[in-house]
Structure formats: structure tokens, C-alpha cells
């Protein structure tokens, strides 16, 4: 299964649309978001293609009830769950997660720094960088293959 990974989209509808176009082209079956959607209207945009979205809240997601009303699968971080036979650990702040939890994961996805990072191993570490592009002007996302456990960054 191919998965689209996002973080820190921060209300940027333009880059959200571009990321989704890329995900559709790649045939992703699920989107994982490491937090900081910000306003519910941004969540609405993320859900438009009808692809399943699993996410966690970030520090800028003040409107939690509004976000959750749109997407039931937005959780408090850290959130460990199974997808296509793999244990996925999804969070916003990487530093706040206990080592014991990280050890249970095949893939560890986080955001907040707005800087992309992929580190192979067990788990596979993925920060897709900032989808919103506000900080560094280089909006990015990641594509993750859950069969081969490979991931790469895409600039959008
Ligand atoms: Ni943040």
C-alpha cells in the first residue's frame, strides 16, 4: 500500500491541493498527517479527494472539535496504530515520544520542525517537511510504501 505523508500544512490551500494532486497521481490509498492543519477549512480541503486520512493534532490545532467533526480519525499524539500490517506511530513533536513506544513502531512519523528528514531503519523515521511552505518556501510531502518500507520526499 502506498501512503501519502504530510505535516504542517498550516492552512495553505494551494500547497494542500498540489500535495493531493501528487498523491492521486501516485495512487496513495491513505494519507497520514502529523499535525498543524490549523483551521477546519484546511481539513475540508484535505478530505476532498475522499482518501482516508489519519492524523494527530499539532500545537497550532486550536479548533480540535471542529477538526474532529470533519475527520473522526484525528487523534491526540502520539498515536500508534496498524495499517496494512505495519505499526505506524504518528505524532507532532518527535521529542515528546517515549523510547518504549518508538520501539514498537515500524514507521515513526512526526513534524513540527518544518524540515524534512527520512532515516532508514527500524523504525523508519519520516518527517515529510512543511506542506504549507511558510517557513522555508519549499513545500514538501513524502510517499511511503508500506510493503517495502521505503519512503521518499517529494517537493510540491
Ligand atoms: Ni507545530
Short mmCIF file of N, CA, C and O in Angstrom, two decimals, residues 18 22 116 128 138-142 152-156:
data_model
loop_
_atom_site.label_atom_id
_atom_site.label_comp_id
_atom_site.label_asym_id
_atom_site.label_seq_id
_atom_site.Cartn_x
_atom_site.Cartn_y
_atom_site.Cartn_z
N UNK A 18 -1.89 20.89 -4.24
CA UNK A 18 -0.77 20.33 -5.01
C UNK A 18 -0.33 18.98 -4.44
O UNK A 18 0.00 18.06 -5.19
N UNK A 22 -0.53 15.26 -6.33
CA UNK A 22 0.61 14.35 -6.40
C UNK A 22 0.26 12.98 -5.81
O UNK A 22 0.60 11.94 -6.39
N UNK A 116 12.27 18.45 6.35
CA UNK A 116 12.10 17.04 6.04
C UNK A 116 13.31 16.22 6.50
O UNK A 116 14.44 16.73 6.56
N UNK A 128 7.94 14.61 6.85
CA UNK A 128 7.74 14.99 5.45
C UNK A 128 8.06 16.44 5.14
O UNK A 128 7.97 16.87 4.00
N UNK A 138 9.71 25.90 0.64
CA UNK A 138 9.95 24.71 -0.16
C UNK A 138 8.98 23.61 0.28
O UNK A 138 9.38 22.67 0.98
N UNK A 139 7.70 23.76 -0.09
CA UNK A 139 6.69 22.81 0.38
C UNK A 139 6.98 21.37 -0.03
O UNK A 139 7.38 21.12 -1.17
N UNK A 140 6.81 20.48 0.92
CA UNK A 140 7.12 19.07 0.63
C UNK A 140 6.14 18.12 1.30
O UNK A 140 5.36 18.50 2.17
N UNK A 141 6.23 16.88 0.86
CA UNK A 141 5.43 15.78 1.39
C UNK A 141 6.30 14.54 1.27
O UNK A 141 7.44 14.62 0.82
N UNK A 142 5.78 13.39 1.69
CA UNK A 142 6.54 12.15 1.50
C UNK A 142 5.61 11.07 0.98
O UNK A 142 4.40 11.09 1.24
N UNK A 152 10.22 8.40 0.32
CA UNK A 152 11.00 9.49 -0.26
C UNK A 152 10.23 10.80 -0.18
O UNK A 152 8.99 10.80 -0.13
N UNK A 153 10.98 11.87 -0.18
CA UNK A 153 10.37 13.21 -0.10
C UNK A 153 10.01 13.67 -1.50
O UNK A 153 10.74 13.41 -2.45
N UNK A 154 8.88 14.34 -1.64
CA UNK A 154 8.52 14.96 -2.90
C UNK A 154 8.28 16.45 -2.67
O UNK A 154 7.67 16.84 -1.68
N UNK A 155 8.80 17.27 -3.56
CA UNK A 155 8.57 18.72 -3.47
C UNK A 155 7.35 19.06 -4.29
O UNK A 155 7.22 18.58 -5.42
N UNK A 156 6.48 19.85 -3.74
CA UNK A 156 5.17 20.05 -4.37
C UNK A 156 4.97 21.48 -4.85
O UNK A 156 5.69 22.37 -4.45
#
